[in-house]
Amino acid sequence: MTMIIGDKCVVAIHYKLTNDSGEQLDASQDEPLVYLHGAAGIIPGLENELTGKAAGAEFNVTIKPEEAYGERVEEMIQTVPLAQFPEPDKLEIGTQLTGQNEMGQFMAVVTAIDTAAGSFTIDANHPLAGMTLHFEGKVESVREATEEELSHGHAH
Ligand code: ZN
Protein backbone atom coordinates (compact mmCIF):
# COMPACT_ATOMS: atom_id res chain seq x y z
CA MET A 1 0.00 0.00 0.00
CA THR A 2 1.30 3.43 -0.89
CA MET A 3 1.60 5.76 2.05
CA ILE A 4 0.37 9.30 1.50
CA ILE A 5 1.88 12.25 3.36
CA GLY A 6 -0.28 13.46 6.23
CA ASP A 7 0.02 14.23 9.93
CA LYS A 8 2.08 11.73 11.94
CA CYS A 9 4.17 10.71 8.94
CA VAL A 10 7.94 10.91 8.86
CA VAL A 11 8.91 12.25 5.46
CA ALA A 12 12.30 12.39 3.73
CA ILE A 13 12.78 14.91 0.91
CA HIS A 14 15.58 16.09 -1.30
CA TYR A 15 15.18 19.75 -2.16
CA LYS A 16 16.77 22.85 -3.57
CA LEU A 17 15.76 26.28 -2.29
CA THR A 18 16.15 29.35 -4.49
CA ASN A 19 15.07 32.99 -4.19
CA ASP A 20 13.23 35.09 -6.78
CA SER A 21 16.47 35.74 -8.67
CA GLY A 22 17.15 32.02 -9.01
CA GLU A 23 20.03 32.17 -6.53
CA GLN A 24 20.42 28.96 -4.51
CA LEU A 25 19.98 29.57 -0.77
CA ASP A 26 19.98 26.05 0.56
CA ALA A 27 19.68 22.42 -0.51
CA SER A 28 19.65 18.96 0.99
CA GLN A 29 23.06 17.29 0.78
CA ASP A 30 23.77 13.55 0.37
CA GLU A 31 21.21 12.73 3.03
CA PRO A 32 17.65 13.94 2.52
CA LEU A 33 15.93 16.25 4.99
CA VAL A 34 13.81 14.11 7.34
CA TYR A 35 10.96 15.71 9.29
CA LEU A 36 7.76 14.86 11.16
CA HIS A 37 4.77 16.08 9.13
CA GLY A 38 2.25 18.25 11.01
CA ALA A 39 4.65 19.21 13.77
CA ALA A 40 5.85 22.59 12.44
CA GLY A 41 9.17 21.00 11.47
CA ILE A 42 9.20 22.77 8.10
CA ILE A 43 7.57 25.98 6.85
CA PRO A 44 3.76 25.84 6.43
CA GLY A 45 3.79 26.50 2.67
CA LEU A 46 6.04 23.54 1.95
CA GLU A 47 4.16 21.30 4.37
CA ASN A 48 0.85 22.12 2.62
CA GLU A 49 2.38 21.39 -0.77
CA LEU A 50 3.66 17.99 0.37
CA THR A 51 0.42 16.87 2.03
CA GLY A 52 -1.15 14.07 -0.01
CA LYS A 53 1.99 13.22 -1.98
CA ALA A 54 3.67 9.81 -1.96
CA ALA A 55 7.30 8.64 -2.22
CA GLY A 56 8.66 9.40 -5.67
CA ALA A 57 6.53 12.53 -6.18
CA GLU A 58 8.33 15.63 -7.39
CA PHE A 59 7.47 19.15 -6.35
CA ASN A 60 8.19 22.65 -7.57
CA VAL A 61 6.48 25.30 -5.51
CA THR A 62 6.62 29.06 -4.94
CA ILE A 63 5.92 30.14 -1.36
CA LYS A 64 5.06 33.68 -0.24
CA PRO A 65 6.70 35.06 2.92
CA GLU A 66 3.54 34.67 5.04
CA GLU A 67 3.64 30.91 4.36
CA ALA A 68 7.41 30.79 4.83
CA TYR A 69 9.44 32.79 7.36
CA GLY A 70 7.06 35.77 7.63
CA GLU A 71 7.53 39.39 6.68
CA ARG A 72 10.44 41.40 7.97
CA VAL A 73 9.52 43.28 11.16
CA GLU A 74 11.10 46.72 11.75
CA GLU A 75 10.86 46.31 15.54
CA MET A 76 13.31 43.42 15.28
CA ILE A 77 16.01 45.81 14.11
CA GLN A 78 17.57 47.57 17.08
CA THR A 79 20.39 49.96 17.83
CA VAL A 80 22.38 49.00 20.90
CA PRO A 81 25.11 50.98 22.72
CA LEU A 82 28.55 49.45 22.07
CA ALA A 83 29.21 49.75 25.80
CA GLN A 84 26.55 47.09 26.39
CA PHE A 85 28.68 44.56 24.58
CA PRO A 86 31.54 42.97 26.57
CA GLU A 87 34.03 42.91 23.67
CA PRO A 88 33.04 45.67 21.21
CA ASP A 89 36.34 45.30 19.29
CA LYS A 90 35.26 41.82 18.22
CA LEU A 91 32.05 43.00 16.57
CA GLU A 92 31.95 42.91 12.79
CA ILE A 93 29.18 43.29 10.29
CA GLY A 94 27.73 39.81 9.92
CA THR A 95 28.62 38.69 13.46
CA GLN A 96 25.86 36.50 14.86
CA LEU A 97 24.75 37.11 18.40
CA THR A 98 22.42 35.21 20.68
CA GLY A 99 20.23 37.21 23.00
CA GLN A 100 17.51 36.68 25.53
CA ASN A 101 14.26 38.58 25.89
CA GLU A 102 10.74 37.97 27.25
CA MET A 103 10.00 35.81 24.16
CA GLY A 104 12.97 33.52 24.86
CA GLN A 105 16.25 33.11 23.06
CA PHE A 106 16.78 34.85 19.74
CA MET A 107 19.48 35.08 17.08
CA ALA A 108 20.50 38.39 15.63
CA VAL A 109 23.07 39.50 13.11
CA VAL A 110 25.11 42.73 13.30
CA THR A 111 24.14 44.89 10.32
CA ALA A 112 25.91 48.19 11.13
CA ILE A 113 28.56 49.52 13.52
CA ASP A 114 28.81 53.22 14.27
CA THR A 115 31.89 53.77 16.41
CA ALA A 116 31.46 57.57 16.34
CA ALA A 117 27.98 57.27 17.83
CA GLY A 118 29.11 54.39 20.05
CA SER A 119 26.39 52.08 18.87
CA PHE A 120 25.73 49.10 16.64
CA THR A 121 22.64 47.75 14.91
CA ILE A 122 21.33 44.22 15.16
CA ASP A 123 18.65 42.56 13.06
CA ALA A 124 16.80 39.65 14.66
CA ASN A 125 14.62 38.90 11.64
CA HIS A 126 15.02 35.40 10.20
CA PRO A 127 17.52 35.67 7.31
CA LEU A 128 14.80 34.41 4.94
CA ALA A 129 12.03 36.68 6.30
CA GLY A 130 10.30 38.76 3.65
CA MET A 131 11.42 36.47 0.84
CA THR A 132 9.39 34.51 -1.66
CA LEU A 133 10.94 31.05 -1.75
CA HIS A 134 11.05 28.44 -4.48
CA PHE A 135 11.40 24.80 -3.47
CA GLU A 136 12.10 22.12 -6.02
CA GLY A 137 12.66 18.51 -5.10
CA LYS A 138 11.43 15.00 -4.63
CA VAL A 139 9.80 12.96 -1.88
CA GLU A 140 12.23 10.13 -1.07
CA SER A 141 10.24 8.21 1.50
CA VAL A 142 7.17 8.33 3.71
CA ARG A 143 6.63 6.18 6.79
CA GLU A 144 4.53 6.20 9.92
CA ALA A 145 6.08 8.01 12.87
CA THR A 146 6.92 5.92 15.95
CA GLU A 147 5.27 6.61 19.31
CA GLU A 148 8.56 8.03 20.51
CA GLU A 149 8.83 10.44 17.58
CA LEU A 150 5.25 11.60 18.13
CA SER A 151 5.88 12.24 21.82
CA HIS A 152 9.08 14.16 21.03
CA GLY A 153 7.47 16.11 18.19
CA HIS A 154 10.28 15.40 15.72
CA ALA A 155 11.70 12.67 13.51
CA HIS A 156 14.55 10.44 14.69
ZN1 ZN B 1 13.52 12.91 20.09
mmCIF file of C-alpha atoms and ligand atoms in Angstrom:
data_model
loop_
_atom_site.group_PDB
_atom_site.id
_atom_site.type_symbol
_atom_site.label_atom_id
_atom_site.label_comp_id
_atom_site.label_asym_id
_atom_site.label_seq_id
_atom_site.Cartn_x
_atom_site.Cartn_y
_atom_site.Cartn_z
ATOM 1 C CA MET A 1 0.000 0.000 0.000
ATOM 2 C CA THR A 2 1.302 3.429 -0.888
ATOM 3 C CA MET A 3 1.598 5.757 2.050
ATOM 4 C CA ILE A 4 0.373 9.300 1.497
ATOM 5 C CA ILE A 5 1.883 12.249 3.359
ATOM 6 C CA GLY A 6 -0.282 13.465 6.225
ATOM 7 C CA ASP A 7 0.020 14.226 9.928
ATOM 8 C CA LYS A 8 2.078 11.727 11.939
ATOM 9 C CA CYS A 9 4.171 10.709 8.942
ATOM 10 C CA VAL A 10 7.945 10.914 8.858
ATOM 11 C CA VAL A 11 8.915 12.245 5.456
ATOM 12 C CA ALA A 12 12.297 12.391 3.730
ATOM 13 C CA ILE A 13 12.783 14.911 0.909
ATOM 14 C CA HIS A 14 15.580 16.090 -1.296
ATOM 15 C CA TYR A 15 15.176 19.751 -2.161
ATOM 16 C CA LYS A 16 16.772 22.848 -3.570
ATOM 17 C CA LEU A 17 15.759 26.278 -2.289
ATOM 18 C CA THR A 18 16.155 29.353 -4.492
ATOM 19 C CA ASN A 19 15.068 32.985 -4.188
ATOM 20 C CA ASP A 20 13.229 35.089 -6.778
ATOM 21 C CA SER A 21 16.474 35.737 -8.666
ATOM 22 C CA GLY A 22 17.147 32.023 -9.008
ATOM 23 C CA GLU A 23 20.029 32.175 -6.531
ATOM 24 C CA GLN A 24 20.417 28.957 -4.509
ATOM 25 C CA LEU A 25 19.975 29.571 -0.770
ATOM 26 C CA ASP A 26 19.978 26.049 0.557
ATOM 27 C CA ALA A 27 19.685 22.421 -0.507
ATOM 28 C CA SER A 28 19.653 18.960 0.993
ATOM 29 C CA GLN A 29 23.063 17.290 0.782
ATOM 30 C CA ASP A 30 23.767 13.552 0.372
ATOM 31 C CA GLU A 31 21.215 12.727 3.034
ATOM 32 C CA PRO A 32 17.647 13.939 2.524
ATOM 33 C CA LEU A 33 15.928 16.249 4.989
ATOM 34 C CA VAL A 34 13.813 14.107 7.342
ATOM 35 C CA TYR A 35 10.957 15.706 9.286
ATOM 36 C CA LEU A 36 7.759 14.860 11.159
ATOM 37 C CA HIS A 37 4.775 16.083 9.134
ATOM 38 C CA GLY A 38 2.250 18.247 11.011
ATOM 39 C CA ALA A 39 4.653 19.209 13.771
ATOM 40 C CA ALA A 40 5.848 22.589 12.439
ATOM 41 C CA GLY A 41 9.166 21.003 11.471
ATOM 42 C CA ILE A 42 9.200 22.767 8.103
ATOM 43 C CA ILE A 43 7.575 25.982 6.850
ATOM 44 C CA PRO A 44 3.759 25.842 6.433
ATOM 45 C CA GLY A 45 3.790 26.500 2.666
ATOM 46 C CA LEU A 46 6.039 23.542 1.945
ATOM 47 C CA GLU A 47 4.160 21.305 4.366
ATOM 48 C CA ASN A 48 0.848 22.123 2.623
ATOM 49 C CA GLU A 49 2.380 21.386 -0.766
ATOM 50 C CA LEU A 50 3.663 17.988 0.368
ATOM 51 C CA THR A 51 0.419 16.873 2.030
ATOM 52 C CA GLY A 52 -1.148 14.067 -0.009
ATOM 53 C CA LYS A 53 1.991 13.218 -1.977
ATOM 54 C CA ALA A 54 3.671 9.806 -1.956
ATOM 55 C CA ALA A 55 7.296 8.643 -2.218
ATOM 56 C CA GLY A 56 8.661 9.405 -5.674
ATOM 57 C CA ALA A 57 6.527 12.525 -6.176
ATOM 58 C CA GLU A 58 8.328 15.627 -7.395
ATOM 59 C CA PHE A 59 7.465 19.152 -6.352
ATOM 60 C CA ASN A 60 8.194 22.646 -7.572
ATOM 61 C CA VAL A 61 6.476 25.302 -5.511
ATOM 62 C CA THR A 62 6.619 29.060 -4.936
ATOM 63 C CA ILE A 63 5.916 30.141 -1.363
ATOM 64 C CA LYS A 64 5.063 33.678 -0.244
ATOM 65 C CA PRO A 65 6.699 35.060 2.923
ATOM 66 C CA GLU A 66 3.542 34.666 5.041
ATOM 67 C CA GLU A 67 3.638 30.908 4.356
ATOM 68 C CA ALA A 68 7.410 30.791 4.825
ATOM 69 C CA TYR A 69 9.440 32.793 7.360
ATOM 70 C CA GLY A 70 7.060 35.765 7.630
ATOM 71 C CA GLU A 71 7.527 39.389 6.683
ATOM 72 C CA ARG A 72 10.445 41.404 7.969
ATOM 73 C CA VAL A 73 9.525 43.284 11.156
ATOM 74 C CA GLU A 74 11.104 46.720 11.745
ATOM 75 C CA GLU A 75 10.861 46.307 15.536
ATOM 76 C CA MET A 76 13.306 43.420 15.279
ATOM 77 C CA ILE A 77 16.014 45.810 14.114
ATOM 78 C CA GLN A 78 17.567 47.568 17.084
ATOM 79 C CA THR A 79 20.386 49.956 17.833
ATOM 80 C CA VAL A 80 22.379 49.000 20.900
ATOM 81 C CA PRO A 81 25.110 50.983 22.719
ATOM 82 C CA LEU A 82 28.555 49.446 22.068
ATOM 83 C CA ALA A 83 29.214 49.753 25.804
ATOM 84 C CA GLN A 84 26.545 47.087 26.389
ATOM 85 C CA PHE A 85 28.683 44.562 24.585
ATOM 86 C CA PRO A 86 31.542 42.973 26.567
ATOM 87 C CA GLU A 87 34.027 42.914 23.666
ATOM 88 C CA PRO A 88 33.035 45.673 21.206
ATOM 89 C CA ASP A 89 36.336 45.299 19.287
ATOM 90 C CA LYS A 90 35.259 41.823 18.225
ATOM 91 C CA LEU A 91 32.052 43.001 16.571
ATOM 92 C CA GLU A 92 31.949 42.907 12.792
ATOM 93 C CA ILE A 93 29.179 43.290 10.285
ATOM 94 C CA GLY A 94 27.730 39.811 9.918
ATOM 95 C CA THR A 95 28.618 38.686 13.463
ATOM 96 C CA GLN A 96 25.858 36.499 14.861
ATOM 97 C CA LEU A 97 24.748 37.114 18.403
ATOM 98 C CA THR A 98 22.418 35.206 20.684
ATOM 99 C CA GLY A 99 20.230 37.212 22.999
ATOM 100 C CA GLN A 100 17.508 36.679 25.527
ATOM 101 C CA ASN A 101 14.256 38.585 25.889
ATOM 102 C CA GLU A 102 10.743 37.970 27.252
ATOM 103 C CA MET A 103 10.003 35.805 24.164
ATOM 104 C CA GLY A 104 12.969 33.522 24.857
ATOM 105 C CA GLN A 105 16.248 33.114 23.057
ATOM 106 C CA PHE A 106 16.778 34.853 19.737
ATOM 107 C CA MET A 107 19.482 35.076 17.084
ATOM 108 C CA ALA A 108 20.499 38.386 15.628
ATOM 109 C CA VAL A 109 23.066 39.504 13.113
ATOM 110 C CA VAL A 110 25.109 42.729 13.302
ATOM 111 C CA THR A 111 24.140 44.886 10.318
ATOM 112 C CA ALA A 112 25.914 48.185 11.131
ATOM 113 C CA ILE A 113 28.557 49.519 13.521
ATOM 114 C CA ASP A 114 28.806 53.224 14.267
ATOM 115 C CA THR A 115 31.895 53.774 16.415
ATOM 116 C CA ALA A 116 31.460 57.567 16.338
ATOM 117 C CA ALA A 117 27.980 57.270 17.826
ATOM 118 C CA GLY A 118 29.109 54.391 20.049
ATOM 119 C CA SER A 119 26.389 52.078 18.867
ATOM 120 C CA PHE A 120 25.734 49.098 16.641
ATOM 121 C CA THR A 121 22.645 47.753 14.914
ATOM 122 C CA ILE A 122 21.331 44.220 15.164
ATOM 123 C CA ASP A 123 18.651 42.565 13.060
ATOM 124 C CA ALA A 124 16.798 39.647 14.660
ATOM 125 C CA ASN A 125 14.620 38.905 11.636
ATOM 126 C CA HIS A 126 15.022 35.404 10.202
ATOM 127 C CA PRO A 127 17.523 35.669 7.309
ATOM 128 C CA LEU A 128 14.801 34.411 4.936
ATOM 129 C CA ALA A 129 12.034 36.684 6.301
ATOM 130 C CA GLY A 130 10.300 38.765 3.647
ATOM 131 C CA MET A 131 11.424 36.466 0.843
ATOM 132 C CA THR A 132 9.394 34.513 -1.663
ATOM 133 C CA LEU A 133 10.940 31.049 -1.747
ATOM 134 C CA HIS A 134 11.053 28.438 -4.477
ATOM 135 C CA PHE A 135 11.396 24.805 -3.467
ATOM 136 C CA GLU A 136 12.097 22.125 -6.019
ATOM 137 C CA GLY A 137 12.658 18.511 -5.102
ATOM 138 C CA LYS A 138 11.428 14.999 -4.632
ATOM 139 C CA VAL A 139 9.795 12.963 -1.882
ATOM 140 C CA GLU A 140 12.226 10.131 -1.071
ATOM 141 C CA SER A 141 10.243 8.205 1.500
ATOM 142 C CA VAL A 142 7.168 8.326 3.707
ATOM 143 C CA ARG A 143 6.632 6.183 6.787
ATOM 144 C CA GLU A 144 4.525 6.199 9.921
ATOM 145 C CA ALA A 145 6.079 8.008 12.875
ATOM 146 C CA THR A 146 6.917 5.924 15.947
ATOM 147 C CA GLU A 147 5.271 6.615 19.315
ATOM 148 C CA GLU A 148 8.557 8.034 20.512
ATOM 149 C CA GLU A 149 8.832 10.439 17.583
ATOM 150 C CA LEU A 150 5.254 11.603 18.133
ATOM 151 C CA SER A 151 5.876 12.237 21.817
ATOM 152 C CA HIS A 152 9.076 14.165 21.026
ATOM 153 C CA GLY A 153 7.473 16.114 18.191
ATOM 154 C CA HIS A 154 10.283 15.402 15.718
ATOM 155 C CA ALA A 155 11.696 12.666 13.515
ATOM 156 C CA HIS A 156 14.552 10.442 14.688
HETATM 157 ZN ZN ZN B 1 13.521 12.907 20.092
#
